[in-house]
mmCIF file with all atom_site columns, C-alpha atoms in Angstrom:
data_model
loop_
_atom_site.group_PDB
_atom_site.id
_atom_site.type_symbol
_atom_site.label_atom_id
_atom_site.label_alt_id
_atom_site.label_comp_id
_atom_site.label_asym_id
_atom_site.label_entity_id
_atom_site.label_seq_id
_atom_site.pdbx_PDB_ins_code
_atom_site.Cartn_x
_atom_site.Cartn_y
_atom_site.Cartn_z
_atom_site.occupancy
_atom_site.B_iso_or_equiv
_atom_site.pdbx_formal_charge
_atom_site.auth_seq_id
_atom_site.auth_comp_id
_atom_site.auth_asym_id
_atom_site.auth_atom_id
_atom_site.pdbx_PDB_model_num
ATOM 1   C CA . MET D 1 1   ? 8.964  -16.838 -102.230 1.00 42.00 ? 1   MET D CA 1
ATOM 2   C CA . GLU D 1 2   ? 10.338 -20.223 -101.310 1.00 68.00 ? 2   GLU D CA 1
ATOM 3   C CA . ASP D 1 3   ? 11.440 -20.914 -97.746  1.00 87.00 ? 3   ASP D CA 1
ATOM 4   C CA . ALA D 1 4   ? 15.222 -21.438 -97.548  1.00 89.00 ? 4   ALA D CA 1
ATOM 5   C CA . HIS D 1 5   ? 14.950 -22.287 -93.850  1.00 90.00 ? 5   HIS D CA 1
ATOM 6   C CA . GLU D 1 6   ? 12.610 -25.172 -94.574  1.00 93.00 ? 6   GLU D CA 1
ATOM 7   C CA . TYR D 1 7   ? 14.846 -26.638 -97.306  1.00 95.00 ? 7   TYR D CA 1
ATOM 8   C CA . GLU D 1 8   ? 17.916 -26.335 -95.075  1.00 95.00 ? 8   GLU D CA 1
ATOM 9   C CA . ARG D 1 9   ? 16.062 -27.960 -92.181  1.00 95.00 ? 9   ARG D CA 1
ATOM 10  C CA . LEU D 1 10  ? 14.816 -30.817 -94.375  1.00 96.00 ? 10  LEU D CA 1
ATOM 11  C CA . LEU D 1 11  ? 18.251 -31.451 -95.880  1.00 97.00 ? 11  LEU D CA 1
ATOM 12  C CA . ILE D 1 12  ? 19.869 -31.543 -92.427  1.00 97.00 ? 12  ILE D CA 1
ATOM 13  C CA . ALA D 1 13  ? 17.135 -33.902 -91.197  1.00 97.00 ? 13  ALA D CA 1
ATOM 14  C CA . GLY D 1 14  ? 17.722 -36.145 -94.219  1.00 97.00 ? 14  GLY D CA 1
ATOM 15  C CA . LEU D 1 15  ? 21.444 -36.342 -93.514  1.00 97.00 ? 15  LEU D CA 1
ATOM 16  C CA . LEU D 1 16  ? 20.903 -37.034 -89.811  1.00 97.00 ? 16  LEU D CA 1
ATOM 17  C CA . GLN D 1 17  ? 18.362 -39.760 -90.569  1.00 96.00 ? 17  GLN D CA 1
ATOM 18  C CA . ASN D 1 18  ? 20.070 -41.428 -93.514  1.00 95.00 ? 18  ASN D CA 1
ATOM 19  C CA . GLY D 1 19  ? 23.752 -40.914 -92.772  1.00 93.00 ? 19  GLY D CA 1
ATOM 20  C CA . PRO D 1 20  ? 26.596 -40.665 -95.281  1.00 94.00 ? 20  PRO D CA 1
ATOM 21  C CA . LEU D 1 21  ? 24.680 -42.454 -98.055  1.00 94.00 ? 21  LEU D CA 1
ATOM 22  C CA . ALA D 1 22  ? 22.353 -39.454 -98.255  1.00 94.00 ? 22  ALA D CA 1
ATOM 23  C CA . TYR D 1 23  ? 25.362 -37.257 -99.003  1.00 95.00 ? 23  TYR D CA 1
ATOM 24  C CA . THR D 1 24  ? 26.579 -39.297 -101.977 1.00 92.00 ? 24  THR D CA 1
ATOM 25  C CA . ASP D 1 25  ? 24.353 -37.587 -104.558 1.00 90.00 ? 25  ASP D CA 1
ATOM 26  C CA . ILE D 1 26  ? 25.095 -34.065 -103.320 1.00 93.00 ? 26  ILE D CA 1
ATOM 27  C CA . GLU D 1 27  ? 28.804 -34.409 -102.598 1.00 92.00 ? 27  GLU D CA 1
ATOM 28  C CA . GLY D 1 28  ? 30.675 -31.342 -103.761 1.00 89.00 ? 28  GLY D CA 1
ATOM 29  C CA . LYS D 1 29  ? 27.498 -29.465 -104.729 1.00 90.00 ? 29  LYS D CA 1
ATOM 30  C CA . LEU D 1 30  ? 26.778 -27.670 -101.469 1.00 93.00 ? 30  LEU D CA 1
ATOM 31  C CA . LYS D 1 31  ? 29.115 -25.942 -99.077  1.00 94.00 ? 31  LYS D CA 1
ATOM 32  C CA . PRO D 1 32  ? 28.436 -24.652 -95.578  1.00 95.00 ? 32  PRO D CA 1
ATOM 33  C CA . GLU D 1 33  ? 28.307 -21.147 -97.082  1.00 95.00 ? 33  GLU D CA 1
ATOM 34  C CA . HIS D 1 34  ? 25.058 -22.099 -98.847  1.00 94.00 ? 34  HIS D CA 1
ATOM 35  C CA . PHE D 1 35  ? 23.362 -22.350 -95.442  1.00 94.00 ? 35  PHE D CA 1
ATOM 36  C CA . SER D 1 36  ? 22.274 -19.163 -93.742  1.00 90.00 ? 36  SER D CA 1
ATOM 37  C CA . ASN D 1 37  ? 18.719 -19.358 -92.555  1.00 86.00 ? 37  ASN D CA 1
ATOM 38  C CA . PRO D 1 38  ? 19.493 -19.347 -89.662  1.00 90.00 ? 38  PRO D CA 1
ATOM 39  C CA . VAL D 1 39  ? 23.263 -19.016 -89.749  1.00 89.00 ? 39  VAL D CA 1
ATOM 40  C CA . GLU D 1 40  ? 23.623 -21.929 -87.296  1.00 93.00 ? 40  GLU D CA 1
ATOM 41  C CA . HIS D 1 41  ? 22.558 -24.261 -90.117  1.00 95.00 ? 41  HIS D CA 1
ATOM 42  C CA . ARG D 1 42  ? 25.950 -23.462 -91.645  1.00 95.00 ? 42  ARG D CA 1
ATOM 43  C CA . ASN D 1 43  ? 27.674 -24.805 -88.523  1.00 95.00 ? 43  ASN D CA 1
ATOM 44  C CA . ILE D 1 44  ? 25.466 -27.905 -88.444  1.00 97.00 ? 44  ILE D CA 1
ATOM 45  C CA . PHE D 1 45  ? 26.136 -28.736 -92.093  1.00 97.00 ? 45  PHE D CA 1
ATOM 46  C CA . ALA D 1 46  ? 29.875 -28.149 -91.615  1.00 97.00 ? 46  ALA D CA 1
ATOM 47  C CA . GLU D 1 47  ? 29.971 -30.585 -88.669  1.00 97.00 ? 47  GLU D CA 1
ATOM 48  C CA . ILE D 1 48  ? 28.040 -33.205 -90.631  1.00 97.00 ? 48  ILE D CA 1
ATOM 49  C CA . LEU D 1 49  ? 30.479 -32.837 -93.542  1.00 97.00 ? 49  LEU D CA 1
ATOM 50  C CA . LYS D 1 50  ? 33.432 -33.155 -91.170  1.00 97.00 ? 50  LYS D CA 1
ATOM 51  C CA . SER D 1 51  ? 31.965 -36.365 -89.757  1.00 97.00 ? 51  SER D CA 1
ATOM 52  C CA . ILE D 1 52  ? 31.405 -37.759 -93.243  1.00 96.00 ? 52  ILE D CA 1
ATOM 53  C CA . ASP D 1 53  ? 34.928 -36.811 -94.362  1.00 95.00 ? 53  ASP D CA 1
ATOM 54  C CA . ASP D 1 54  ? 36.428 -38.353 -91.200  1.00 96.00 ? 54  ASP D CA 1
ATOM 55  C CA . LYS D 1 55  ? 34.201 -41.423 -91.613  1.00 95.00 ? 55  LYS D CA 1
ATOM 56  C CA . ASP D 1 56  ? 32.888 -40.854 -88.080  1.00 95.00 ? 56  ASP D CA 1
ATOM 57  C CA . PHE D 1 57  ? 29.462 -41.914 -86.881  1.00 95.00 ? 57  PHE D CA 1
ATOM 58  C CA . PHE D 1 58  ? 27.085 -38.994 -86.497  1.00 96.00 ? 58  PHE D CA 1
ATOM 59  C CA . ASP D 1 59  ? 23.578 -38.357 -85.280  1.00 96.00 ? 59  ASP D CA 1
ATOM 60  C CA . ALA D 1 60  ? 21.737 -35.499 -83.585  1.00 95.00 ? 60  ALA D CA 1
ATOM 61  C CA . THR D 1 61  ? 23.500 -36.135 -80.266  1.00 96.00 ? 61  THR D CA 1
ATOM 62  C CA . THR D 1 62  ? 27.057 -36.309 -81.606  1.00 96.00 ? 62  THR D CA 1
ATOM 63  C CA . ILE D 1 63  ? 26.609 -33.279 -83.866  1.00 97.00 ? 63  ILE D CA 1
ATOM 64  C CA . SER D 1 64  ? 25.070 -31.232 -81.032  1.00 97.00 ? 64  SER D CA 1
ATOM 65  C CA . HIS D 1 65  ? 27.946 -32.195 -78.724  1.00 96.00 ? 65  HIS D CA 1
ATOM 66  C CA . ARG D 1 66  ? 30.529 -31.147 -81.321  1.00 96.00 ? 66  ARG D CA 1
ATOM 67  C CA . LEU D 1 67  ? 28.721 -27.867 -81.932  1.00 96.00 ? 67  LEU D CA 1
ATOM 68  C CA . LYS D 1 68  ? 28.614 -27.089 -78.218  1.00 95.00 ? 68  LYS D CA 1
ATOM 69  C CA . ASN D 1 69  ? 32.390 -27.551 -78.155  1.00 94.00 ? 69  ASN D CA 1
ATOM 70  C CA . THR D 1 70  ? 32.656 -24.843 -80.830  1.00 92.00 ? 70  THR D CA 1
ATOM 71  C CA . GLY D 1 71  ? 30.382 -22.451 -78.935  1.00 92.00 ? 71  GLY D CA 1
ATOM 72  C CA . VAL D 1 72  ? 27.096 -23.121 -80.744  1.00 92.00 ? 72  VAL D CA 1
ATOM 73  C CA . SER D 1 73  ? 24.635 -24.104 -78.047  1.00 93.00 ? 73  SER D CA 1
ATOM 74  C CA . HIS D 1 74  ? 21.316 -22.759 -79.348  1.00 92.00 ? 74  HIS D CA 1
ATOM 75  C CA . ILE D 1 75  ? 19.524 -22.245 -82.617  1.00 91.00 ? 75  ILE D CA 1
ATOM 76  C CA . THR D 1 76  ? 16.749 -19.674 -82.751  1.00 85.00 ? 76  THR D CA 1
ATOM 77  C CA . GLY D 1 77  ? 16.549 -19.848 -78.939  1.00 90.00 ? 77  GLY D CA 1
ATOM 78  C CA . ILE D 1 78  ? 16.224 -23.641 -78.804  1.00 94.00 ? 78  ILE D CA 1
ATOM 79  C CA . PRO D 1 79  ? 19.033 -25.766 -77.303  1.00 96.00 ? 79  PRO D CA 1
ATOM 80  C CA . ILE D 1 80  ? 20.995 -27.266 -80.202  1.00 96.00 ? 80  ILE D CA 1
ATOM 81  C CA . LYS D 1 81  ? 20.515 -30.883 -79.089  1.00 95.00 ? 81  LYS D CA 1
ATOM 82  C CA . GLU D 1 82  ? 16.761 -30.404 -78.752  1.00 96.00 ? 82  GLU D CA 1
ATOM 83  C CA . TYR D 1 83  ? 16.585 -28.729 -82.169  1.00 96.00 ? 83  TYR D CA 1
ATOM 84  C CA . LEU D 1 84  ? 18.534 -31.501 -83.946  1.00 96.00 ? 84  LEU D CA 1
ATOM 85  C CA . GLU D 1 85  ? 16.682 -34.310 -82.172  1.00 94.00 ? 85  GLU D CA 1
ATOM 86  C CA . SER D 1 86  ? 13.389 -32.686 -83.090  1.00 94.00 ? 86  SER D CA 1
ATOM 87  C CA . ILE D 1 87  ? 14.117 -32.260 -86.790  1.00 92.00 ? 87  ILE D CA 1
ATOM 88  C CA . SER D 1 88  ? 15.625 -35.726 -87.105  1.00 91.00 ? 88  SER D CA 1
ATOM 89  C CA . ALA D 1 89  ? 12.806 -37.486 -85.244  1.00 90.00 ? 89  ALA D CA 1
ATOM 90  C CA . VAL D 1 90  ? 9.709  -35.571 -86.268  1.00 87.00 ? 90  VAL D CA 1
ATOM 91  C CA . THR D 1 91  ? 10.320 -34.895 -89.952  1.00 83.00 ? 91  THR D CA 1
ATOM 92  C CA . LYS D 1 92  ? 10.903 -38.067 -91.948  1.00 91.00 ? 92  LYS D CA 1
ATOM 93  C CA . VAL D 1 93  ? 13.029 -37.413 -95.038  1.00 95.00 ? 93  VAL D CA 1
ATOM 94  C CA . LYS D 1 94  ? 13.616 -40.133 -97.592  1.00 96.00 ? 94  LYS D CA 1
ATOM 95  C CA . ILE D 1 95  ? 17.134 -40.472 -98.918  1.00 95.00 ? 95  ILE D CA 1
ATOM 96  C CA . LYS D 1 96  ? 15.982 -39.743 -102.486 1.00 96.00 ? 96  LYS D CA 1
ATOM 97  C CA . ALA D 1 97  ? 14.597 -36.340 -101.364 1.00 96.00 ? 97  ALA D CA 1
ATOM 98  C CA . VAL D 1 98  ? 17.980 -35.042 -100.147 1.00 97.00 ? 98  VAL D CA 1
ATOM 99  C CA . PRO D 1 99  ? 19.286 -34.098 -103.646 1.00 96.00 ? 99  PRO D CA 1
ATOM 100 C CA . LYS D 1 100 ? 16.038 -32.211 -104.342 1.00 96.00 ? 100 LYS D CA 1
ATOM 101 C CA . TYR D 1 101 ? 16.455 -30.127 -101.197 1.00 96.00 ? 101 TYR D CA 1
ATOM 102 C CA . ALA D 1 102 ? 20.121 -29.542 -102.011 1.00 96.00 ? 102 ALA D CA 1
ATOM 103 C CA . GLN D 1 103 ? 19.165 -28.257 -105.455 1.00 95.00 ? 103 GLN D CA 1
ATOM 104 C CA . LYS D 1 104 ? 16.605 -25.850 -103.947 1.00 95.00 ? 104 LYS D CA 1
ATOM 105 C CA . ILE D 1 105 ? 19.165 -24.517 -101.457 1.00 95.00 ? 105 ILE D CA 1
ATOM 106 C CA . PHE D 1 106 ? 21.682 -24.044 -104.268 1.00 92.00 ? 106 PHE D CA 1
ATOM 107 C CA . GLU D 1 107 ? 19.113 -22.224 -106.435 1.00 92.00 ? 107 GLU D CA 1
ATOM 108 C CA . LEU D 1 108 ? 18.114 -19.887 -103.604 1.00 89.00 ? 108 LEU D CA 1
ATOM 109 C CA . ASN D 1 109 ? 21.702 -18.709 -103.103 1.00 83.00 ? 109 ASN D CA 1
#
């Protein structure tokens, strides 16, 4: 069985690293409801989409701050800022890989 958590994590990392340009090829294809492993990924993706729609700058720090304001402070026991900084710094995701991860997430739903 394929790992939905890993695809969600990689897609989020790709968006955090590459910004709005990484979203161009997947716009309208994924919704926050496609993210559920863990459920906090749904909140992260929703905040990234909101930033893109509002044309606001976003990175791991700004997204974690916004999530804390909505009551999401941890993900799988890890502080949200630490989690987002870790996935965006440690795992390098090329912009061209983002649509592939989006397709996998869509297929697994």
